[in-house]
PDB file of C-alpha atoms in Angstrom:
ATOM      1  CA  MET X   1     -16.885  10.643  25.968  1.00  0.00           C
ATOM      2  CA  ALA X   2     -18.396   7.977  28.138  1.00  0.00           C
ATOM      3  CA  SER X   3     -16.777   4.625  28.714  1.00  0.00           C
ATOM      4  CA  PHE X   4     -18.314   1.716  26.808  1.00  0.00           C
ATOM      5  CA  ASN X   5     -16.932  -1.292  28.680  1.00  0.00           C
ATOM      6  CA  HIS X   6     -19.884  -3.682  28.884  1.00  0.00           C
ATOM      7  CA  THR X   7     -19.847  -7.460  28.777  1.00  0.00           C
ATOM      8  CA  SER X   8     -23.531  -7.953  27.874  1.00  0.00           C
ATOM      9  CA  VAL X   9     -23.673  -5.926  24.664  1.00  0.00           C
ATOM     10  CA  ASN X  10     -22.501  -6.257  21.092  1.00  0.00           C
ATOM     11  CA  HIS X  11     -20.991  -2.965  19.966  1.00  0.00           C
ATOM     12  CA  ILE X  12     -21.875  -1.820  16.459  1.00  0.00           C
ATOM     13  CA  VAL X  13     -20.286   1.616  16.854  1.00  0.00           C
ATOM     14  CA  PHE X  14     -16.622   2.268  17.634  1.00  0.00           C
ATOM     15  CA  TYR X  15     -14.544   5.337  18.445  1.00  0.00           C
ATOM     16  CA  LEU X  16     -11.137   5.999  16.898  1.00  0.00           C
ATOM     17  CA  LEU X  17      -8.922   8.032  19.230  1.00  0.00           C
ATOM     18  CA  GLY X  18      -6.479   9.260  16.580  1.00  0.00           C
ATOM     19  CA  ILE X  19      -3.062   9.693  18.230  1.00  0.00           C
ATOM     20  CA  PRO X  20      -3.672   8.825  21.932  1.00  0.00           C
ATOM     21  CA  GLY X  21      -1.902  11.163  24.346  1.00  0.00           C
ATOM     22  CA  ARG X  22      -1.265  13.710  21.605  1.00  0.00           C
ATOM     23  CA  GLU X  23      -4.791  15.045  21.127  1.00  0.00           C
ATOM     24  CA  ASP X  24      -3.566  18.602  21.708  1.00  0.00           C
ATOM     25  CA  LEU X  25      -1.278  18.224  18.685  1.00  0.00           C
ATOM     26  CA  HIS X  26      -3.860  16.735  16.314  1.00  0.00           C
ATOM     27  CA  VAL X  27      -4.217  19.920  14.243  1.00  0.00           C
ATOM     28  CA  TRP X  28      -0.435  20.233  13.834  1.00  0.00           C
ATOM     29  CA  ILE X  29      -0.032  16.516  13.060  1.00  0.00           C
ATOM     30  CA  SER X  30      -2.731  16.850  10.401  1.00  0.00           C
ATOM     31  CA  ILE X  31      -0.690  19.345   8.350  1.00  0.00           C
ATOM     32  CA  PRO X  32       1.985  16.883   7.049  1.00  0.00           C
ATOM     33  CA  PHE X  33      -0.736  14.218   6.721  1.00  0.00           C
ATOM     34  CA  PHE X  34      -2.878  16.513   4.562  1.00  0.00           C
ATOM     35  CA  ILE X  35       0.053  17.696   2.412  1.00  0.00           C
ATOM     36  CA  SER X  36       1.204  14.092   1.864  1.00  0.00           C
ATOM     37  CA  TYR X  37      -2.317  12.980   0.922  1.00  0.00           C
ATOM     38  CA  VAL X  38      -2.762  15.831  -1.566  1.00  0.00           C
ATOM     39  CA  PHE X  39       0.641  15.064  -3.106  1.00  0.00           C
ATOM     40  CA  ALA X  40      -0.366  11.386  -3.384  1.00  0.00           C
ATOM     41  CA  LEU X  41      -3.622  12.246  -5.174  1.00  0.00           C
ATOM     42  CA  LEU X  42      -2.091  14.837  -7.521  1.00  0.00           C
ATOM     43  CA  GLY X  43       1.090  12.885  -8.266  1.00  0.00           C
ATOM     44  CA  ASN X  44      -0.620   9.589  -9.010  1.00  0.00           C
ATOM     45  CA  GLY X  45      -3.468  11.284 -10.845  1.00  0.00           C
ATOM     46  CA  LEU X  46      -1.000  13.140 -13.082  1.00  0.00           C
ATOM     47  CA  LEU X  47       0.902   9.906 -13.693  1.00  0.00           C
ATOM     48  CA  ILE X  48      -2.283   8.106 -14.792  1.00  0.00           C
ATOM     49  CA  VAL X  49      -3.340  10.956 -17.121  1.00  0.00           C
ATOM     50  CA  ILE X  50       0.109  11.167 -18.752  1.00  0.00           C
ATOM     51  CA  ILE X  51       0.418   7.407 -19.334  1.00  0.00           C
ATOM     52  CA  LEU X  52      -3.120   6.979 -20.688  1.00  0.00           C
ATOM     53  CA  ASN X  53      -2.964  10.011 -22.991  1.00  0.00           C
ATOM     54  CA  LYS X  54       0.537   9.462 -24.388  1.00  0.00           C
ATOM     55  CA  SER X  55       0.566   6.573 -26.880  1.00  0.00           C
ATOM     56  CA  THR X  56       4.367   6.245 -26.687  1.00  0.00           C
ATOM     57  CA  LEU X  57       3.959   5.297 -23.014  1.00  0.00           C
ATOM     58  CA  HIS X  58       1.601   2.401 -23.744  1.00  0.00           C
ATOM     59  CA  GLU X  59       4.415  -0.039 -23.090  1.00  0.00           C
ATOM     60  CA  PRO X  60       4.221  -2.796 -20.453  1.00  0.00           C
ATOM     61  CA  MET X  61       6.352  -1.009 -17.848  1.00  0.00           C
ATOM     62  CA  TYR X  62       4.257   2.169 -17.978  1.00  0.00           C
ATOM     63  CA  LEU X  63       0.930   0.317 -18.026  1.00  0.00           C
ATOM     64  CA  PHE X  64       1.967  -1.551 -14.865  1.00  0.00           C
ATOM     65  CA  LEU X  65       3.012   1.796 -13.391  1.00  0.00           C
ATOM     66  CA  CYS X  66      -0.454   3.131 -14.220  1.00  0.00           C
ATOM     67  CA  MET X  67      -1.974   0.205 -12.282  1.00  0.00           C
ATOM     68  CA  LEU X  68       0.326   0.981  -9.362  1.00  0.00           C
ATOM     69  CA  ALA X  69      -0.753   4.642  -9.357  1.00  0.00           C
ATOM     70  CA  ARG X  70      -4.444   3.682  -9.289  1.00  0.00           C
ATOM     71  CA  VAL X  71      -3.921   1.331  -6.365  1.00  0.00           C
ATOM     72  CA  ASP X  72      -1.876   3.995  -4.536  1.00  0.00           C
ATOM     73  CA  ILE X  73      -4.799   6.433  -4.725  1.00  0.00           C
ATOM     74  CA  VAL X  74      -7.169   3.843  -3.241  1.00  0.00           C
ATOM     75  CA  PHE X  75      -4.575   2.791  -0.644  1.00  0.00           C
ATOM     76  CA  ALA X  76      -4.122   6.335   0.690  1.00  0.00           C
ATOM     77  CA  THR X  77      -7.848   7.133   0.516  1.00  0.00           C
ATOM     78  CA  THR X  78      -8.875   4.148   2.661  1.00  0.00           C
ATOM     79  CA  THR X  79      -7.439   5.746   5.816  1.00  0.00           C
ATOM     80  CA  GLU X  80      -6.437   9.399   5.409  1.00  0.00           C
ATOM     81  CA  PRO X  81      -9.854  11.118   4.996  1.00  0.00           C
ATOM     82  CA  LYS X  82     -11.053   9.562   8.262  1.00  0.00           C
ATOM     83  CA  ALA X  83      -7.771  10.404  10.017  1.00  0.00           C
ATOM     84  CA  LEU X  84      -8.079  14.044   8.904  1.00  0.00           C
ATOM     85  CA  ALA X  85     -11.723  14.109  10.068  1.00  0.00           C
ATOM     86  CA  ILE X  86     -10.536  12.970  13.509  1.00  0.00           C
ATOM     87  CA  PHE X  87      -7.774  15.601  13.609  1.00  0.00           C
ATOM     88  CA  TRP X  88      -9.886  18.505  12.339  1.00  0.00           C
ATOM     89  CA  TYR X  89     -13.450  17.833  13.497  1.00  0.00           C
ATOM     90  CA  ASN X  90     -12.986  15.301  16.310  1.00  0.00           C
ATOM     91  CA  SER X  91     -15.120  12.919  14.199  1.00  0.00           C
ATOM     92  CA  ARG X  92     -14.163   9.723  16.022  1.00  0.00           C
ATOM     93  CA  GLU X  93     -17.290   7.627  15.551  1.00  0.00           C
ATOM     94  CA  ILE X  94     -17.256   4.800  13.010  1.00  0.00           C
ATOM     95  CA  SER X  95     -19.794   2.013  12.579  1.00  0.00           C
ATOM     96  CA  LEU X  96     -18.772  -1.642  12.602  1.00  0.00           C
ATOM     97  CA  ASN X  97     -19.682  -1.997   8.920  1.00  0.00           C
ATOM     98  CA  SER X  98     -17.664   1.102   8.000  1.00  0.00           C
ATOM     99  CA  CYS X  99     -14.751  -0.181  10.063  1.00  0.00           C
ATOM    100  CA  ILE X 100     -14.813  -3.540   8.267  1.00  0.00           C
ATOM    101  CA  ALA X 101     -15.137  -1.817   4.883  1.00  0.00           C
ATOM    102  CA  GLN X 102     -12.140   0.393   5.673  1.00  0.00           C
ATOM    103  CA  LEU X 103      -9.871  -2.471   6.676  1.00  0.00           C
ATOM    104  CA  TYR X 104     -11.124  -4.546   3.724  1.00  0.00           C
ATOM    105  CA  PHE X 105     -10.079  -1.945   1.153  1.00  0.00           C
ATOM    106  CA  GLN X 106      -6.910  -1.139   3.095  1.00  0.00           C
ATOM    107  CA  HIS X 107      -5.721  -4.770   3.107  1.00  0.00           C
ATOM    108  CA  SER X 108      -6.886  -5.550  -0.428  1.00  0.00           C
ATOM    109  CA  SER X 109      -5.106  -2.435  -1.746  1.00  0.00           C
ATOM    110  CA  PHE X 110      -1.927  -3.420   0.079  1.00  0.00           C
ATOM    111  CA  ILE X 111      -2.007  -6.925  -1.426  1.00  0.00           C
ATOM    112  CA  SER X 112      -2.845  -5.498  -4.873  1.00  0.00           C
ATOM    113  CA  GLU X 113       0.166  -3.182  -4.695  1.00  0.00           C
ATOM    114  CA  SER X 114       2.388  -6.034  -3.546  1.00  0.00           C
ATOM    115  CA  GLY X 115       1.177  -8.109  -6.492  1.00  0.00           C
ATOM    116  CA  ILE X 116       1.810  -5.282  -8.958  1.00  0.00           C
ATOM    117  CA  LEU X 117       5.360  -4.849  -7.626  1.00  0.00           C
ATOM    118  CA  LEU X 118       5.911  -8.565  -8.270  1.00  0.00           C
ATOM    119  CA  ILE X 119       4.523  -8.164 -11.801  1.00  0.00           C
ATOM    120  CA  MET X 120       6.864  -5.214 -12.371  1.00  0.00           C
ATOM    121  CA  ALA X 121       9.822  -7.363 -11.250  1.00  0.00           C
ATOM    122  CA  PHE X 122       8.741  -9.976 -13.803  1.00  0.00           C
ATOM    123  CA  ASP X 123       8.460  -7.172 -16.384  1.00  0.00           C
ATOM    124  CA  ARG X 124      12.057  -6.081 -15.707  1.00  0.00           C
ATOM    125  CA  TYR X 125      13.209  -9.724 -15.978  1.00  0.00           C
ATOM    126  CA  ILE X 126      11.577 -10.105 -19.413  1.00  0.00           C
ATOM    127  CA  ALA X 127      12.894  -6.706 -20.590  1.00  0.00           C
ATOM    128  CA  ILE X 128      16.508  -7.537 -19.657  1.00  0.00           C
ATOM    129  CA  CYS X 129      16.667 -11.250 -20.417  1.00  0.00           C
ATOM    130  CA  TYR X 130      14.453 -11.289 -23.550  1.00  0.00           C
ATOM    131  CA  PRO X 131      14.618  -7.716 -24.943  1.00  0.00           C
ATOM    132  CA  LEU X 132      13.774  -8.676 -28.535  1.00  0.00           C
ATOM    133  CA  ARG X 133      10.627 -10.541 -27.470  1.00  0.00           C
ATOM    134  CA  TYR X 134       9.619  -8.090 -24.712  1.00  0.00           C
ATOM    135  CA  THR X 135       6.514  -6.548 -26.301  1.00  0.00           C
ATOM    136  CA  MET X 136       5.581  -9.866 -27.930  1.00  0.00           C
ATOM    137  CA  ILE X 137       5.534 -11.695 -24.573  1.00  0.00           C
ATOM    138  CA  LEU X 138       3.861  -8.867 -22.626  1.00  0.00           C
ATOM    139  CA  SER X 139       1.047  -8.070 -25.047  1.00  0.00           C
ATOM    140  CA  HIS X 140      -1.736  -5.685 -24.036  1.00  0.00           C
ATOM    141  CA  SER X 141      -4.182  -8.563 -23.609  1.00  0.00           C
ATOM    142  CA  LEU X 142      -1.778 -10.404 -21.286  1.00  0.00           C
ATOM    143  CA  ILE X 143      -1.145  -7.210 -19.302  1.00  0.00           C
ATOM    144  CA  GLY X 144      -4.901  -6.808 -18.831  1.00  0.00           C
ATOM    145  CA  LYS X 145      -5.279 -10.415 -17.678  1.00  0.00           C
ATOM    146  CA  ILE X 146      -2.356 -10.060 -15.263  1.00  0.00           C
ATOM    147  CA  GLY X 147      -3.875  -6.888 -13.812  1.00  0.00           C
ATOM    148  CA  VAL X 148      -7.257  -8.573 -13.314  1.00  0.00           C
ATOM    149  CA  ALA X 149      -5.545 -11.589 -11.706  1.00  0.00           C
ATOM    150  CA  ALA X 150      -3.693  -9.336  -9.221  1.00  0.00           C
ATOM    151  CA  PHE X 151      -6.964  -7.554  -8.405  1.00  0.00           C
ATOM    152  CA  LEU X 152      -8.922 -10.799  -7.934  1.00  0.00           C
ATOM    153  CA  ARG X 153      -6.185 -12.371  -5.800  1.00  0.00           C
ATOM    154  CA  ALA X 154      -6.246  -9.413  -3.420  1.00  0.00           C
ATOM    155  CA  HIS X 155     -10.016  -9.262  -3.040  1.00  0.00           C
ATOM    156  CA  CYS X 156     -10.576 -13.020  -2.886  1.00  0.00           C
ATOM    157  CA  THR X 157      -8.028 -13.484  -0.093  1.00  0.00           C
ATOM    158  CA  ILE X 158      -9.405 -10.577   1.980  1.00  0.00           C
ATOM    159  CA  PHE X 159     -13.122 -11.250   1.375  1.00  0.00           C
ATOM    160  CA  PRO X 160     -13.427 -13.997   4.060  1.00  0.00           C
ATOM    161  CA  MET X 161     -12.275 -11.466   6.689  1.00  0.00           C
ATOM    162  CA  ILE X 162     -15.665  -9.769   6.394  1.00  0.00           C
ATOM    163  CA  PHE X 163     -17.428 -12.894   7.658  1.00  0.00           C
ATOM    164  CA  LEU X 164     -14.713 -13.698  10.208  1.00  0.00           C
ATOM    165  CA  LEU X 165     -15.303 -10.279  11.787  1.00  0.00           C
ATOM    166  CA  LYS X 166     -19.099 -10.174  11.383  1.00  0.00           C
ATOM    167  CA  ARG X 167     -19.462 -13.432  13.337  1.00  0.00           C
ATOM    168  CA  LEU X 168     -17.815 -11.877  16.421  1.00  0.00           C
ATOM    169  CA  THR X 169     -19.532 -10.300  19.407  1.00  0.00           C
ATOM    170  CA  PHE X 170     -17.751  -7.094  20.405  1.00  0.00           C
ATOM    171  CA  CYS X 171     -18.429  -6.708  24.084  1.00  0.00           C
ATOM    172  CA  ARG X 172     -15.005  -5.858  25.564  1.00  0.00           C
ATOM    173  CA  ASN X 173     -14.562  -2.286  24.410  1.00  0.00           C
ATOM    174  CA  ASN X 174     -15.371   0.019  21.531  1.00  0.00           C
ATOM    175  CA  ILE X 175     -12.508   2.487  21.918  1.00  0.00           C
ATOM    176  CA  LEU X 176      -9.860   1.949  19.214  1.00  0.00           C
ATOM    177  CA  PRO X 177      -6.550   3.739  19.961  1.00  0.00           C
ATOM    178  CA  HIS X 178      -5.739   4.388  16.315  1.00  0.00           C
ATOM    179  CA  THR X 179      -6.573   6.551  13.300  1.00  0.00           C
ATOM    180  CA  PHE X 180      -7.927   3.609  11.274  1.00  0.00           C
ATOM    181  CA  CYS X 181      -9.353   0.102  11.742  1.00  0.00           C
ATOM    182  CA  GLU X 182      -7.188  -3.028  11.618  1.00  0.00           C
ATOM    183  CA  HIS X 183      -8.205  -6.683  11.384  1.00  0.00           C
ATOM    184  CA  ILE X 184      -6.662  -8.037  14.596  1.00  0.00           C
ATOM    185  CA  GLY X 185      -6.830  -4.605  16.228  1.00  0.00           C
ATOM    186  CA  LEU X 186     -10.620  -4.837  15.925  1.00  0.00           C
ATOM    187  CA  ALA X 187     -10.970  -8.588  16.536  1.00  0.00           C
ATOM    188  CA  LYS X 188      -9.164  -8.455  19.901  1.00  0.00           C
ATOM    189  CA  TYR X 189     -12.126  -6.553  21.399  1.00  0.00           C
ATOM    190  CA  ALA X 190     -14.433  -9.516  20.755  1.00  0.00           C
ATOM    191  CA  CYS X 191     -15.524 -11.911  23.503  1.00  0.00           C
ATOM    192  CA  ASP X 192     -15.348 -14.866  21.124  1.00  0.00           C
ATOM    193  CA  ASP X 193     -12.382 -17.062  20.222  1.00  0.00           C
ATOM    194  CA  ILE X 194     -10.402 -15.190  17.552  1.00  0.00           C
ATOM    195  CA  ARG X 195      -7.792 -17.869  16.826  1.00  0.00           C
ATOM    196  CA  ILE X 196      -9.289 -18.467  13.365  1.00  0.00           C
ATOM    197  CA  ASN X 197      -8.923 -14.722  12.650  1.00  0.00           C
ATOM    198  CA  ILE X 198      -5.280 -14.814  13.738  1.00  0.00           C
ATOM    199  CA  TRP X 199      -4.457 -17.905  11.696  1.00  0.00           C
ATOM    200  CA  TYR X 200      -6.304 -16.672   8.616  1.00  0.00           C
ATOM    201  CA  GLY X 201      -4.494 -13.333   8.854  1.00  0.00           C
ATOM    202  CA  PHE X 202      -1.194 -15.236   9.032  1.00  0.00           C
ATOM    203  CA  PHE X 203      -2.204 -17.373   6.027  1.00  0.00           C
ATOM    204  CA  VAL X 204      -3.052 -14.266   3.973  1.00  0.00           C
ATOM    205  CA  LEU X 205       0.277 -12.632   4.885  1.00  0.00           C
ATOM    206  CA  VAL X 206       2.342 -15.710   3.950  1.00  0.00           C
ATOM    207  CA  SER X 207       0.421 -16.596   0.763  1.00  0.00           C
ATOM    208  CA  THR X 208       0.491 -13.064  -0.647  1.00  0.00           C
ATOM    209  CA  VAL X 209       2.984 -10.498   0.685  1.00  0.00           C
ATOM    210  CA  ILE X 210       5.741 -12.860   1.889  1.00  0.00           C
ATOM    211  CA  LEU X 211       5.397 -14.997  -1.249  1.00  0.00           C
ATOM    212  CA  ASP X 212       5.630 -11.837  -3.362  1.00  0.00           C
ATOM    213  CA  ILE X 213       8.798 -10.722  -1.555  1.00  0.00           C
ATOM    214  CA  VAL X 214      10.424 -14.134  -2.131  1.00  0.00           C
ATOM    215  CA  LEU X 215       9.492 -14.141  -5.838  1.00  0.00           C
ATOM    216  CA  ILE X 216      10.717 -10.545  -6.276  1.00  0.00           C
ATOM    217  CA  PHE X 217      14.028 -11.563  -4.703  1.00  0.00           C
ATOM    218  CA  VAL X 218      14.284 -14.569  -7.043  1.00  0.00           C
ATOM    219  CA  SER X 219      13.478 -12.321 -10.033  1.00  0.00           C
ATOM    220  CA  TYR X 220      16.284  -9.946  -9.155  1.00  0.00           C
ATOM    221  CA  VAL X 221      18.747 -12.782  -8.612  1.00  0.00           C
ATOM    222  CA  LEU X 222      17.962 -13.930 -12.175  1.00  0.00           C
ATOM    223  CA  ILE X 223      18.166 -10.347 -13.447  1.00  0.00           C
ATOM    224  CA  LEU X 224      21.583  -9.770 -11.831  1.00  0.00           C
ATOM    225  CA  ARG X 225      22.866 -13.078 -13.177  1.00  0.00           C
ATOM    226  CA  ALA X 226      21.782 -12.073 -16.685  1.00  0.00           C
ATOM    227  CA  VAL X 227      23.186  -8.535 -16.340  1.00  0.00           C
ATOM    228  CA  PHE X 228      26.633  -9.683 -15.255  1.00  0.00           C
ATOM    229  CA  HIS X 229      26.815 -11.934 -18.323  1.00  0.00           C
ATOM    230  CA  ILE X 230      26.468  -8.888 -20.592  1.00  0.00           C
ATOM    231  CA  PRO X 231      29.943  -8.162 -22.028  1.00  0.00           C
ATOM    232  CA  SER X 232      29.529  -4.390 -22.430  1.00  0.00           C
ATOM    233  CA  GLN X 233      29.902  -2.305 -19.266  1.00  0.00           C
ATOM    234  CA  ASP X 234      27.665   0.444 -20.685  1.00  0.00           C
ATOM    235  CA  ALA X 235      24.959  -2.107 -21.471  1.00  0.00           C
ATOM    236  CA  ARG X 236      25.227  -3.511 -17.933  1.00  0.00           C
ATOM    237  CA  HIS X 237      24.891  -0.042 -16.457  1.00  0.00           C
ATOM    238  CA  LYS X 238      21.876   0.742 -18.652  1.00  0.00           C
ATOM    239  CA  ALA X 239      20.181  -2.541 -17.715  1.00  0.00           C
ATOM    240  CA  LEU X 240      20.695  -1.942 -13.995  1.00  0.00           C
ATOM    241  CA  ASN X 241      19.509   1.662 -14.331  1.00  0.00           C
ATOM    242  CA  THR X 242      16.154   0.504 -15.701  1.00  0.00           C
ATOM    243  CA  CYS X 243      15.613  -1.400 -12.429  1.00  0.00           C
ATOM    244  CA  GLY X 244      16.579   1.500 -10.172  1.00  0.00           C
ATOM    245  CA  SER X 245      13.125   3.073  -9.842  1.00  0.00           C
ATOM    246  CA  HIS X 246      11.475  -0.281  -9.189  1.00  0.00           C
ATOM    247  CA  VAL X 247      13.973  -1.222  -6.472  1.00  0.00           C
ATOM    248  CA  CYS X 248      13.433   2.161  -4.754  1.00  0.00           C
ATOM    249  CA  VAL X 249       9.648   1.648  -4.814  1.00  0.00           C
ATOM    250  CA  ILE X 250      10.005  -1.897  -3.430  1.00  0.00           C
ATOM    251  CA  ILE X 251      12.126  -0.665  -0.505  1.00  0.00           C
ATOM    252  CA  LEU X 252       9.731   2.224   0.104  1.00  0.00           C
ATOM    253  CA  PHE X 253       6.666  -0.052   0.073  1.00  0.00           C
ATOM    254  CA  TYR X 254       7.893  -2.973   2.161  1.00  0.00           C
ATOM    255  CA  GLY X 255      10.461  -1.136   4.328  1.00  0.00           C
ATOM    256  CA  PRO X 256       8.164   1.067   6.489  1.00  0.00           C
ATOM    257  CA  GLY X 257       5.657  -1.767   6.885  1.00  0.00           C
ATOM    258  CA  ILE X 258       8.311  -4.248   8.033  1.00  0.00           C
ATOM    259  CA  PHE X 259       9.804  -1.644  10.374  1.00  0.00           C
ATOM    260  CA  SER X 260       6.366  -0.866  11.817  1.00  0.00           C
ATOM    261  CA  VAL X 261       5.652  -4.577  12.414  1.00  0.00           C
ATOM    262  CA  LEU X 262       9.054  -5.085  14.077  1.00  0.00           C
ATOM    263  CA  THR X 263       8.560  -2.117  16.397  1.00  0.00           C
ATOM    264  CA  GLN X 264       5.131  -3.442  17.401  1.00  0.00           C
ATOM    265  CA  ARG X 265       6.574  -6.910  18.038  1.00  0.00           C
ATOM    266  CA  PHE X 266       9.805  -5.987  19.826  1.00  0.00           C
ATOM    267  CA  GLY X 267       9.531  -2.293  20.715  1.00  0.00           C
ATOM    268  CA  HIS X 268       7.345  -2.664  23.791  1.00  0.00           C
ATOM    269  CA  HIS X 269       9.081   0.324  25.391  1.00  0.00           C
ATOM    270  CA  ILE X 270       8.152   2.568  22.451  1.00  0.00           C
ATOM    271  CA  PRO X 271       5.135   4.830  23.223  1.00  0.00           C
ATOM    272  CA  LEU X 272       1.812   3.960  21.563  1.00  0.00           C
ATOM    273  CA  HIS X 273       1.628   7.231  19.649  1.00  0.00           C
ATOM    274  CA  ILE X 274       4.946   6.406  17.925  1.00  0.00           C
ATOM    275  CA  HIS X 275       3.554   3.057  16.741  1.00  0.00           C
ATOM    276  CA  ILE X 276       0.468   4.803  15.332  1.00  0.00           C
ATOM    277  CA  LEU X 277       2.512   7.485  13.598  1.00  0.00           C
ATOM    278  CA  LEU X 278       4.740   4.808  12.032  1.00  0.00           C
ATOM    279  CA  ALA X 279       1.671   2.905  10.827  1.00  0.00           C
ATOM    280  CA  ASN X 280       0.314   6.072   9.195  1.00  0.00           C
ATOM    281  CA  ILE X 281       3.669   6.857   7.584  1.00  0.00           C
ATOM    282  CA  SER X 282       3.783   3.346   6.091  1.00  0.00           C
ATOM    283  CA  MET X 283       0.330   4.023   4.594  1.00  0.00           C
ATOM    284  CA  LEU X 284       1.173   7.463   3.184  1.00  0.00           C
ATOM    285  CA  ALA X 285       4.837   7.312   2.160  1.00  0.00           C
ATOM    286  CA  PRO X 286       4.538   4.912  -0.835  1.00  0.00           C
ATOM    287  CA  PRO X 287       1.560   6.677  -2.531  1.00  0.00           C
ATOM    288  CA  MET X 288       3.189  10.079  -2.039  1.00  0.00           C
ATOM    289  CA  LEU X 289       6.737   9.192  -3.130  1.00  0.00           C
ATOM    290  CA  ASN X 290       6.168   6.617  -5.892  1.00  0.00           C
ATOM    291  CA  PRO X 291       5.229   9.249  -8.534  1.00  0.00           C
ATOM    292  CA  ILE X 292       8.225  11.360  -7.500  1.00  0.00           C
ATOM    293  CA  ILE X 293      10.627   8.406  -7.798  1.00  0.00           C
ATOM    294  CA  TYR X 294       9.381   7.447 -11.263  1.00  0.00           C
ATOM    295  CA  GLY X 295       9.150  11.086 -12.319  1.00  0.00           C
ATOM    296  CA  VAL X 296      12.770  11.775 -11.365  1.00  0.00           C
ATOM    297  CA  LYS X 297      14.359   8.523 -12.555  1.00  0.00           C
ATOM    298  CA  THR X 298      12.340   7.872 -15.735  1.00  0.00           C
ATOM    299  CA  LYS X 299      13.184  10.298 -18.554  1.00  0.00           C
ATOM    300  CA  GLN X 300      10.040   9.656 -20.615  1.00  0.00           C
ATOM    301  CA  ILE X 301       7.754  10.469 -17.681  1.00  0.00           C
ATOM    302  CA  ARG X 302       9.907  13.388 -16.556  1.00  0.00           C
ATOM    303  CA  ASP X 303       9.734  14.935 -20.023  1.00  0.00           C
ATOM    304  CA  GLN X 304       5.941  14.550 -20.150  1.00  0.00           C
ATOM    305  CA  VAL X 305       5.496  16.104 -16.684  1.00  0.00           C
ATOM    306  CA  VAL X 306       7.608  19.107 -17.730  1.00  0.00           C
ATOM    307  CA  TYR X 307       5.572  19.390 -20.946  1.00  0.00           C
ATOM    308  CA  VAL X 308       2.218  19.290 -19.108  1.00  0.00           C
ATOM    309  CA  LEU X 309       3.335  21.829 -16.503  1.00  0.00           C
ATOM    310  CA  SER X 310       4.704  24.159 -19.186  1.00  0.00           C
ATOM    311  CA  LEU X 311       1.329  24.059 -20.984  1.00  0.00           C
ATOM    312  CA  LYS X 312      -0.483  25.081 -17.800  1.00  0.00           C
ATOM    313  CA  GLN X 313       1.819  28.061 -17.333  1.00  0.00           C
ATOM    314  CA  LYS X 314       1.068  29.433 -20.822  1.00  0.00           C
TER     315      LYS X 314
END
């Protein structure tokens, strides 16, 4: 591959390197990536089918879980097919428009999932603090409106990034040492001033993901306060158990991403390929493991999965 370092051109084609320095291991690295992606598609797809087809699961918690599963499929699909194409076929080329589209759906899916996790925290708060009015407060029409609001928030906040990137002239380089496109990772190869990109990216992070984390924390403080006022120990245990799956998913979703950001910020001695692997794990782990967590810890879903699998074996 030739070098594309020119200062008098505007690159419209870029090349993703995959895992730099580990090209000889790309085929082996692709195996866990492929297995994880297939598990994410099958697990979330099965979850969606079970919830939509079983009328007893048309309760708020399961409908929000259905939304989460849909977003997880999109989230994993934004990056993994291209990563596997790089690993298997050395298909590194990606156009500027495709690169922007990839990072657009990647970021909007991430913010959508963050929003749904916040909604699910609110759902648990209503279920524990107002159990008798739970289904009355969270009616199907309100659930639909909340889902649309989470979707619109994600896409409206990310949409300006398209124009912030399209205005740039990419003359520094067109070699991206990664398996997928990133906003600042792409913008830093422009010859123009990218401070507005940096500040807008910071604004999006604070106004969506960080705000969601704070509100989720507040929700659980209120939930714990309500739980510890319940006189019965069995009732307290049951109330806390209903939150277990959601807490695991929250840790799984935010944990790898926070760890990846911290290693990029402070782990300057860590090799580049480790950073890229961590970034890919943070993209794949939540979609792959979320269905497993809810399938193991939620009896209604576990029973339906066993029922569906037993039908296929007959």
